[in-house]
Amino acid sequence: MSERAQLLADRIQAFNDAVMTFVDRCPEDAWRQTCQKEDWQVGVVARHVADGHFQVTRLAKTMLQGEPLPELTMEQVIEQGNTHAREHAACTPEEVKKLLAENGAAAVAFAAGLSDDDLDRKGHLALVGGEVSVEQLLTFVIIQSGGEHLTSMQTTIA
């Protein structure tokens, strides 16, 4: 096992734990408040993180197989997020906790199983206009972008 991969897996686990704690402690009346940054309800933002952000492992697997990444634009990503928000507006904390447990564990296991060569594998990501490594992709989508969503939720209910 790669030491770098284990450190990344530990960071993903810590992030997942933080989101899970947030969902556990989120007051029922705050679950439906709207986060200003996303213009989605708190619960929908939490579900977006649990479902969308941890699913980035699919893109990482594509990179590891040497396949090209989808040519996503920021507009497409935003529309996908807005569609998800509409489809899951009635999500519950229990549903989100289940997704966090399942998808978070899968993302942690995936990251922990990577070699240093895997972490360094690069692919072209149109969204950022250049090459990114598997490690950069996982860090950016799960920890950085997901962390921004967590901060948004925390700010909303504060």
Short mmCIF file of N, CA and C in Angstrom, two decimals:
data_model
loop_
_atom_site.label_atom_id
_atom_site.label_comp_id
_atom_site.label_asym_id
_atom_site.label_seq_id
_atom_site.Cartn_x
_atom_site.Cartn_y
_atom_site.Cartn_z
N MET A 1 0.84 -1.18 0.00
CA MET A 1 0.00 0.00 0.00
C MET A 1 0.89 1.25 0.00
N SER A 2 0.50 2.21 -0.80
CA SER A 2 1.22 3.47 -0.89
C SER A 2 0.94 4.34 0.33
N GLU A 3 1.99 4.92 0.87
CA GLU A 3 1.82 5.84 2.00
C GLU A 3 1.00 7.06 1.58
N ARG A 4 1.27 7.56 0.37
CA ARG A 4 0.49 8.71 -0.15
C ARG A 4 -0.98 8.35 -0.29
N ALA A 5 -1.25 7.14 -0.78
CA ALA A 5 -2.63 6.71 -0.95
C ALA A 5 -3.32 6.60 0.41
N GLN A 6 -2.63 6.09 1.40
CA GLN A 6 -3.22 5.98 2.73
C GLN A 6 -3.49 7.35 3.32
N LEU A 7 -2.59 8.30 3.11
CA LEU A 7 -2.82 9.66 3.60
C LEU A 7 -4.05 10.28 2.92
N LEU A 8 -4.18 10.05 1.60
CA LEU A 8 -5.34 10.57 0.88
C LEU A 8 -6.61 9.89 1.40
N ALA A 9 -6.56 8.59 1.59
CA ALA A 9 -7.72 7.86 2.11
C ALA A 9 -8.10 8.38 3.49
N ASP A 10 -7.11 8.67 4.32
CA ASP A 10 -7.38 9.22 5.66
C ASP A 10 -8.04 10.60 5.57
N ARG A 11 -7.61 11.41 4.62
CA ARG A 11 -8.21 12.74 4.43
C ARG A 11 -9.66 12.61 3.96
N ILE A 12 -9.90 11.67 3.05
CA ILE A 12 -11.26 11.44 2.56
C ILE A 12 -12.13 10.95 3.71
N GLN A 13 -11.61 10.04 4.52
CA GLN A 13 -12.36 9.53 5.67
C GLN A 13 -12.69 10.66 6.64
N ALA A 14 -11.73 11.51 6.92
CA ALA A 14 -11.96 12.63 7.84
C ALA A 14 -13.02 13.57 7.29
N PHE A 15 -12.97 13.82 5.99
CA PHE A 15 -13.99 14.67 5.36
C PHE A 15 -15.37 14.01 5.47
N ASN A 16 -15.44 12.74 5.13
CA ASN A 16 -16.72 12.03 5.21
C ASN A 16 -17.26 12.05 6.64
N ASP A 17 -16.39 11.85 7.60
CA ASP A 17 -16.80 11.90 9.01
C ASP A 17 -17.36 13.27 9.36
N ALA A 18 -16.73 14.33 8.85
CA ALA A 18 -17.18 15.69 9.14
C ALA A 18 -18.57 15.94 8.54
N VAL A 19 -18.80 15.46 7.33
CA VAL A 19 -20.11 15.64 6.71
C VAL A 19 -21.16 14.81 7.45
N MET A 20 -20.79 13.59 7.83
CA MET A 20 -21.71 12.74 8.58
C MET A 20 -22.09 13.40 9.91
N THR A 21 -21.11 13.96 10.60
CA THR A 21 -21.37 14.65 11.86
C THR A 21 -22.30 15.84 11.63
N PHE A 22 -22.05 16.58 10.55
CA PHE A 22 -22.92 17.72 10.23
C PHE A 22 -24.36 17.24 10.05
N VAL A 23 -24.55 16.20 9.24
CA VAL A 23 -25.90 15.69 8.98
C VAL A 23 -26.55 15.20 10.27
N ASP A 24 -25.78 14.50 11.11
CA ASP A 24 -26.31 14.01 12.38
C ASP A 24 -26.79 15.14 13.29
N ARG A 25 -26.08 16.25 13.26
CA ARG A 25 -26.37 17.36 14.17
C ARG A 25 -27.24 18.45 13.57
N CYS A 26 -27.55 18.33 12.28
CA CYS A 26 -28.34 19.37 11.62
C CYS A 26 -29.77 19.36 12.15
N PRO A 27 -30.21 20.48 12.72
CA PRO A 27 -31.58 20.53 13.23
C PRO A 27 -32.59 20.31 12.09
N GLU A 28 -33.69 19.67 12.41
CA GLU A 28 -34.69 19.34 11.39
C GLU A 28 -35.15 20.57 10.63
N ASP A 29 -35.37 21.69 11.33
CA ASP A 29 -35.85 22.90 10.65
C ASP A 29 -34.77 23.52 9.75
N ALA A 30 -33.51 23.24 10.00
CA ALA A 30 -32.43 23.78 9.18
C ALA A 30 -32.22 22.97 7.91
N TRP A 31 -32.68 21.73 7.87
CA TRP A 31 -32.48 20.83 6.74
C TRP A 31 -33.03 21.42 5.43
N ARG A 32 -34.08 22.20 5.53
CA ARG A 32 -34.74 22.77 4.33
C ARG A 32 -34.35 24.24 4.07
N GLN A 33 -33.45 24.79 4.89
CA GLN A 33 -32.97 26.15 4.62
C GLN A 33 -32.16 26.16 3.33
N THR A 34 -32.15 27.29 2.65
CA THR A 34 -31.44 27.39 1.38
C THR A 34 -30.04 27.94 1.58
N CYS A 35 -29.07 27.20 1.06
CA CYS A 35 -27.68 27.66 1.07
C CYS A 35 -27.51 28.72 -0.01
N GLN A 36 -27.00 29.85 0.36
CA GLN A 36 -26.87 30.97 -0.57
C GLN A 36 -25.94 30.62 -1.74
N LYS A 37 -24.83 29.99 -1.46
CA LYS A 37 -23.84 29.70 -2.49
C LYS A 37 -24.40 28.82 -3.60
N GLU A 38 -25.11 27.76 -3.23
CA GLU A 38 -25.61 26.79 -4.21
C GLU A 38 -27.03 27.10 -4.67
N ASP A 39 -27.79 27.83 -3.84
CA ASP A 39 -29.21 28.06 -4.04
C ASP A 39 -29.98 26.75 -3.99
N TRP A 40 -29.53 25.84 -3.12
CA TRP A 40 -30.17 24.56 -2.87
C TRP A 40 -30.39 24.45 -1.36
N GLN A 41 -31.32 23.60 -0.99
CA GLN A 41 -31.55 23.35 0.43
C GLN A 41 -30.34 22.64 1.05
N VAL A 42 -30.14 22.85 2.34
CA VAL A 42 -29.04 22.23 3.07
C VAL A 42 -29.01 20.72 2.83
N GLY A 43 -30.16 20.07 2.96
CA GLY A 43 -30.21 18.62 2.77
C GLY A 43 -29.81 18.20 1.38
N VAL A 44 -30.20 18.98 0.39
CA VAL A 44 -29.84 18.67 -1.00
C VAL A 44 -28.34 18.83 -1.21
N VAL A 45 -27.75 19.84 -0.60
CA VAL A 45 -26.30 20.03 -0.71
C VAL A 45 -25.59 18.84 -0.07
N ALA A 46 -26.07 18.41 1.09
CA ALA A 46 -25.45 17.25 1.75
C ALA A 46 -25.59 16.00 0.87
N ARG A 47 -26.74 15.83 0.24
CA ARG A 47 -26.93 14.67 -0.64
C ARG A 47 -26.04 14.78 -1.87
N HIS A 48 -25.89 15.97 -2.40
CA HIS A 48 -25.01 16.20 -3.54
C HIS A 48 -23.58 15.77 -3.22
N VAL A 49 -23.12 16.12 -2.04
CA VAL A 49 -21.78 15.71 -1.62
C VAL A 49 -21.72 14.19 -1.50
N ALA A 50 -22.70 13.61 -0.83
CA ALA A 50 -22.70 12.16 -0.58
C ALA A 50 -22.77 11.36 -1.87
N ASP A 51 -23.51 11.86 -2.83
CA ASP A 51 -23.69 11.12 -4.08
C ASP A 51 -22.68 11.55 -5.13
N GLY A 52 -22.68 12.81 -5.45
CA GLY A 52 -21.86 13.31 -6.55
C GLY A 52 -20.37 13.37 -6.29
N HIS A 53 -19.99 13.91 -5.16
CA HIS A 53 -18.57 14.11 -4.91
C HIS A 53 -17.82 12.79 -4.71
N PHE A 54 -18.44 11.84 -4.06
CA PHE A 54 -17.77 10.56 -3.85
C PHE A 54 -17.79 9.70 -5.11
N GLN A 55 -18.67 10.02 -6.05
CA GLN A 55 -18.71 9.27 -7.30
C GLN A 55 -17.58 9.66 -8.25
N VAL A 56 -16.78 10.62 -7.85
CA VAL A 56 -15.63 11.01 -8.69
C VAL A 56 -14.67 9.84 -8.87
N THR A 57 -14.80 8.83 -8.03
CA THR A 57 -13.95 7.65 -8.20
C THR A 57 -14.18 7.01 -9.57
N ARG A 58 -15.38 7.16 -10.13
CA ARG A 58 -15.63 6.64 -11.49
C ARG A 58 -14.74 7.32 -12.51
N LEU A 59 -14.59 8.63 -12.38
CA LEU A 59 -13.69 9.36 -13.29
C LEU A 59 -12.25 8.92 -13.08
N ALA A 60 -11.87 8.73 -11.83
CA ALA A 60 -10.50 8.29 -11.54
C ALA A 60 -10.25 6.91 -12.14
N LYS A 61 -11.22 6.02 -12.06
CA LYS A 61 -11.07 4.68 -12.65
C LYS A 61 -10.93 4.78 -14.17
N THR A 62 -11.66 5.70 -14.77
CA THR A 62 -11.53 5.94 -16.21
C THR A 62 -10.11 6.36 -16.55
N MET A 63 -9.56 7.25 -15.75
CA MET A 63 -8.18 7.70 -15.96
C MET A 63 -7.21 6.54 -15.83
N LEU A 64 -7.41 5.69 -14.82
CA LEU A 64 -6.51 4.57 -14.59
C LEU A 64 -6.56 3.56 -15.73
N GLN A 65 -7.69 3.49 -16.43
CA GLN A 65 -7.83 2.59 -17.56
C GLN A 65 -7.29 3.20 -18.84
N GLY A 66 -6.81 4.45 -18.75
CA GLY A 66 -6.26 5.12 -19.92
C GLY A 66 -7.30 5.66 -20.88
N GLU A 67 -8.54 5.72 -20.43
CA GLU A 67 -9.63 6.22 -21.26
C GLU A 67 -9.75 7.74 -21.08
N PRO A 68 -10.22 8.44 -22.10
CA PRO A 68 -10.40 9.90 -21.97
C PRO A 68 -11.55 10.23 -21.03
N LEU A 69 -11.39 11.32 -20.32
CA LEU A 69 -12.45 11.81 -19.44
C LEU A 69 -13.50 12.53 -20.26
N PRO A 70 -14.74 12.57 -19.78
CA PRO A 70 -15.78 13.30 -20.51
C PRO A 70 -15.42 14.78 -20.63
N GLU A 71 -15.79 15.35 -21.73
CA GLU A 71 -15.51 16.77 -21.99
C GLU A 71 -16.59 17.64 -21.35
N LEU A 72 -16.61 17.67 -20.02
CA LEU A 72 -17.61 18.43 -19.29
C LEU A 72 -17.25 19.91 -19.22
N THR A 73 -18.27 20.74 -19.36
CA THR A 73 -18.09 22.18 -19.16
C THR A 73 -18.65 22.54 -17.79
N MET A 74 -18.31 23.70 -17.28
CA MET A 74 -18.84 24.15 -16.00
C MET A 74 -20.36 24.29 -16.09
N GLU A 75 -20.86 24.74 -17.23
CA GLU A 75 -22.31 24.87 -17.40
C GLU A 75 -23.00 23.50 -17.25
N GLN A 76 -22.40 22.46 -17.81
CA GLN A 76 -22.97 21.12 -17.69
C GLN A 76 -22.94 20.64 -16.24
N VAL A 77 -21.85 20.90 -15.56
CA VAL A 77 -21.74 20.49 -14.15
C VAL A 77 -22.80 21.21 -13.32
N ILE A 78 -22.99 22.49 -13.56
CA ILE A 78 -24.00 23.26 -12.83
C ILE A 78 -25.40 22.71 -13.13
N GLU A 79 -25.68 22.43 -14.40
CA GLU A 79 -26.99 21.90 -14.76
C GLU A 79 -27.23 20.52 -14.13
N GLN A 80 -26.20 19.69 -14.11
CA GLN A 80 -26.32 18.38 -13.46
C GLN A 80 -26.65 18.56 -11.97
N GLY A 81 -25.97 19.50 -11.33
CA GLY A 81 -26.23 19.78 -9.91
C GLY A 81 -27.64 20.29 -9.68
N ASN A 82 -28.10 21.18 -10.56
CA ASN A 82 -29.45 21.72 -10.42
C ASN A 82 -30.51 20.64 -10.66
N THR A 83 -30.25 19.76 -11.61
CA THR A 83 -31.17 18.64 -11.85
C THR A 83 -31.23 17.74 -10.63
N HIS A 84 -30.06 17.43 -10.07
CA HIS A 84 -30.00 16.61 -8.86
C HIS A 84 -30.78 17.28 -7.72
N ALA A 85 -30.63 18.58 -7.58
CA ALA A 85 -31.32 19.31 -6.52
C ALA A 85 -32.83 19.21 -6.68
N ARG A 86 -33.31 19.34 -7.91
CA ARG A 86 -34.76 19.23 -8.14
C ARG A 86 -35.26 17.81 -7.86
N GLU A 87 -34.51 16.82 -8.32
CA GLU A 87 -34.93 15.43 -8.18
C GLU A 87 -34.91 14.94 -6.73
N HIS A 88 -34.07 15.55 -5.90
CA HIS A 88 -33.90 15.06 -4.53
C HIS A 88 -34.26 16.11 -3.47
N ALA A 89 -35.16 17.00 -3.81
CA ALA A 89 -35.54 18.07 -2.88
C ALA A 89 -36.16 17.53 -1.59
N ALA A 90 -36.72 16.35 -1.64
CA ALA A 90 -37.37 15.78 -0.46
C ALA A 90 -36.47 14.79 0.28
N CYS A 91 -35.18 14.81 0.02
CA CYS A 91 -34.28 13.84 0.67
C CYS A 91 -34.30 14.01 2.19
N THR A 92 -34.01 12.93 2.87
CA THR A 92 -34.03 12.92 4.33
C THR A 92 -32.61 12.75 4.87
N PRO A 93 -32.39 13.14 6.12
CA PRO A 93 -31.08 12.91 6.72
C PRO A 93 -30.69 11.42 6.71
N GLU A 94 -31.65 10.54 6.93
CA GLU A 94 -31.35 9.11 6.94
C GLU A 94 -30.83 8.65 5.58
N GLU A 95 -31.47 9.11 4.51
CA GLU A 95 -31.05 8.78 3.15
C GLU A 95 -29.62 9.28 2.90
N VAL A 96 -29.36 10.50 3.31
CA VAL A 96 -28.04 11.10 3.08
C VAL A 96 -26.97 10.37 3.91
N LYS A 97 -27.29 10.02 5.15
CA LYS A 97 -26.33 9.29 5.98
C LYS A 97 -26.01 7.93 5.37
N LYS A 98 -26.99 7.27 4.80
CA LYS A 98 -26.77 5.97 4.15
C LYS A 98 -25.82 6.15 2.95
N LEU A 99 -26.07 7.17 2.14
CA LEU A 99 -25.19 7.43 0.99
C LEU A 99 -23.78 7.79 1.44
N LEU A 100 -23.68 8.61 2.49
CA LEU A 100 -22.36 8.96 3.01
C LEU A 100 -21.61 7.72 3.49
N ALA A 101 -22.31 6.86 4.20
CA ALA A 101 -21.67 5.63 4.70
C ALA A 101 -21.20 4.75 3.55
N GLU A 102 -22.06 4.53 2.58
CA GLU A 102 -21.72 3.64 1.47
C GLU A 102 -20.69 4.26 0.52
N ASN A 103 -20.99 5.45 0.03
CA ASN A 103 -20.11 6.08 -0.96
C ASN A 103 -18.80 6.56 -0.35
N GLY A 104 -18.88 7.02 0.89
CA GLY A 104 -17.65 7.44 1.57
C GLY A 104 -16.72 6.26 1.78
N ALA A 105 -17.26 5.13 2.24
CA ALA A 105 -16.43 3.94 2.45
C ALA A 105 -15.83 3.46 1.14
N ALA A 106 -16.61 3.50 0.07
CA ALA A 106 -16.10 3.06 -1.23
C ALA A 106 -14.98 3.98 -1.71
N ALA A 107 -15.13 5.29 -1.52
CA ALA A 107 -14.10 6.23 -1.95
C ALA A 107 -12.83 6.06 -1.12
N VAL A 108 -12.98 5.83 0.18
CA VAL A 108 -11.82 5.62 1.05
C VAL A 108 -11.08 4.35 0.63
N ALA A 109 -11.82 3.27 0.41
CA ALA A 109 -11.20 2.01 0.00
C ALA A 109 -10.51 2.15 -1.36
N PHE A 110 -11.15 2.85 -2.27
CA PHE A 110 -10.55 3.07 -3.59
C PHE A 110 -9.22 3.82 -3.45
N ALA A 111 -9.25 4.93 -2.72
CA ALA A 111 -8.04 5.74 -2.55
C ALA A 111 -6.94 4.94 -1.86
N ALA A 112 -7.29 4.19 -0.84
CA ALA A 112 -6.30 3.42 -0.08
C ALA A 112 -5.63 2.36 -0.94
N GLY A 113 -6.34 1.87 -1.95
CA GLY A 113 -5.80 0.82 -2.80
C GLY A 113 -4.95 1.28 -3.95
N LEU A 114 -4.75 2.58 -4.07
CA LEU A 114 -3.97 3.12 -5.19
C LEU A 114 -2.48 3.03 -4.91
N SER A 115 -1.72 2.85 -5.96
CA SER A 115 -0.26 2.91 -5.87
C SER A 115 0.18 4.34 -6.16
N ASP A 116 1.45 4.63 -5.92
CA ASP A 116 1.96 5.96 -6.26
C ASP A 116 1.84 6.21 -7.76
N ASP A 117 2.08 5.18 -8.58
CA ASP A 117 1.91 5.33 -10.03
C ASP A 117 0.47 5.66 -10.38
N ASP A 118 -0.49 5.00 -9.70
CA ASP A 118 -1.91 5.29 -9.92
C ASP A 118 -2.21 6.74 -9.56
N LEU A 119 -1.73 7.18 -8.43
CA LEU A 119 -1.99 8.55 -7.98
C LEU A 119 -1.44 9.57 -8.97
N ASP A 120 -0.34 9.23 -9.61
CA ASP A 120 0.31 10.14 -10.55
C ASP A 120 -0.25 10.07 -11.97
N ARG A 121 -1.09 9.06 -12.26
CA ARG A 121 -1.66 8.91 -13.61
C ARG A 121 -2.43 10.17 -13.96
N LYS A 122 -2.21 10.68 -15.16
CA LYS A 122 -2.84 11.93 -15.57
C LYS A 122 -3.85 11.71 -16.68
N GLY A 123 -4.78 12.63 -16.72
CA GLY A 123 -5.77 12.66 -17.78
C GLY A 123 -6.15 14.10 -18.05
N HIS A 124 -6.65 14.33 -19.24
CA HIS A 124 -7.08 15.69 -19.60
C HIS A 124 -8.49 15.93 -19.06
N LEU A 125 -8.63 16.98 -18.29
CA LEU A 125 -9.93 17.35 -17.74
C LEU A 125 -10.29 18.72 -18.31
N ALA A 126 -11.21 18.71 -19.26
CA ALA A 126 -11.59 19.94 -19.96
C ALA A 126 -12.07 21.01 -18.98
N LEU A 127 -12.73 20.57 -17.93
CA LEU A 127 -13.29 21.48 -16.94
C LEU A 127 -12.24 22.41 -16.34
N VAL A 128 -11.01 21.90 -16.19
CA VAL A 128 -9.93 22.73 -15.65
C VAL A 128 -8.96 23.16 -16.73
N GLY A 129 -9.23 22.72 -17.95
CA GLY A 129 -8.42 23.16 -19.08
C GLY A 129 -7.04 22.56 -19.14
N GLY A 130 -6.85 21.36 -18.63
CA GLY A 130 -5.53 20.76 -18.71
C GLY A 130 -5.47 19.39 -18.06
N GLU A 131 -4.25 18.98 -17.79
CA GLU A 131 -3.99 17.67 -17.22
C GLU A 131 -4.14 17.71 -15.70
N VAL A 132 -4.72 16.65 -15.17
CA VAL A 132 -4.79 16.47 -13.73
C VAL A 132 -4.42 15.04 -13.41
N SER A 133 -3.85 14.84 -12.25
CA SER A 133 -3.54 13.48 -11.80
C SER A 133 -4.75 12.92 -11.05
N VAL A 134 -4.76 11.62 -10.88
CA VAL A 134 -5.81 10.98 -10.09
C VAL A 134 -5.84 11.58 -8.69
N GLU A 135 -4.68 11.78 -8.10
CA GLU A 135 -4.62 12.36 -6.76
C GLU A 135 -5.21 13.77 -6.74
N GLN A 136 -4.87 14.58 -7.74
CA GLN A 136 -5.41 15.93 -7.81
C GLN A 136 -6.92 15.92 -7.99
N LEU A 137 -7.41 15.02 -8.84
CA LEU A 137 -8.85 14.94 -9.09
C LEU A 137 -9.60 14.58 -7.80
N LEU A 138 -9.15 13.55 -7.11
CA LEU A 138 -9.81 13.14 -5.87
C LEU A 138 -9.75 14.23 -4.81
N THR A 139 -8.59 14.86 -4.69
CA THR A 139 -8.42 15.92 -3.71
C THR A 139 -9.31 17.12 -4.02
N PHE A 140 -9.31 17.51 -5.30
CA PHE A 140 -10.11 18.68 -5.67
C PHE A 140 -11.60 18.43 -5.49
N VAL A 141 -12.09 17.33 -6.04
CA VAL A 141 -13.55 17.12 -6.03
C VAL A 141 -14.07 16.75 -4.65
N ILE A 142 -13.41 15.81 -3.98
CA ILE A 142 -13.94 15.37 -2.68
C ILE A 142 -13.60 16.35 -1.58
N ILE A 143 -12.33 16.65 -1.42
CA ILE A 143 -11.91 17.41 -0.24
C ILE A 143 -12.10 18.91 -0.42
N GLN A 144 -11.64 19.46 -1.54
CA GLN A 144 -11.74 20.91 -1.71
C GLN A 144 -13.16 21.35 -2.05
N SER A 145 -13.69 20.86 -3.15
CA SER A 145 -15.03 21.27 -3.55
C SER A 145 -16.08 20.79 -2.54
N GLY A 146 -15.95 19.54 -2.10
CA GLY A 146 -16.86 19.03 -1.08
C GLY A 146 -16.76 19.84 0.21
N GLY A 147 -15.54 20.24 0.56
CA GLY A 147 -15.33 21.06 1.74
C GLY A 147 -15.99 22.42 1.63
N GLU A 148 -15.99 22.98 0.42
CA GLU A 148 -16.67 24.26 0.19
C GLU A 148 -18.18 24.10 0.42
N HIS A 149 -18.73 22.98 -0.02
CA HIS A 149 -20.15 22.72 0.22
C HIS A 149 -20.42 22.56 1.72
N LEU A 150 -19.54 21.86 2.43
CA LEU A 150 -19.72 21.69 3.86
C LEU A 150 -19.71 23.05 4.57
N THR A 151 -18.77 23.89 4.20
CA THR A 151 -18.71 25.25 4.78
C THR A 151 -19.98 26.03 4.48
N SER A 152 -20.49 25.88 3.26
CA SER A 152 -21.73 26.56 2.89
C SER A 152 -22.89 26.11 3.76
N MET A 153 -22.99 24.81 3.98
CA MET A 153 -24.07 24.29 4.84
C MET A 153 -23.93 24.79 6.28
N GLN A 154 -22.69 24.75 6.78
CA GLN A 154 -22.44 25.20 8.15
C GLN A 154 -22.79 26.67 8.32
N THR A 155 -22.42 27.48 7.32
CA THR A 155 -22.69 28.90 7.36
C THR A 155 -24.20 29.15 7.33
N THR A 156 -24.90 28.38 6.54
CA THR A 156 -26.35 28.56 6.39
C THR A 156 -27.09 28.33 7.69
N ILE A 157 -26.70 27.33 8.43
CA ILE A 157 -27.48 27.03 9.65
C ILE A 157 -26.92 27.70 10.89
N ALA A 158 -25.80 28.40 10.76
CA ALA A 158 -25.19 29.07 11.91
C ALA A 158 -26.03 30.22 12.41
#
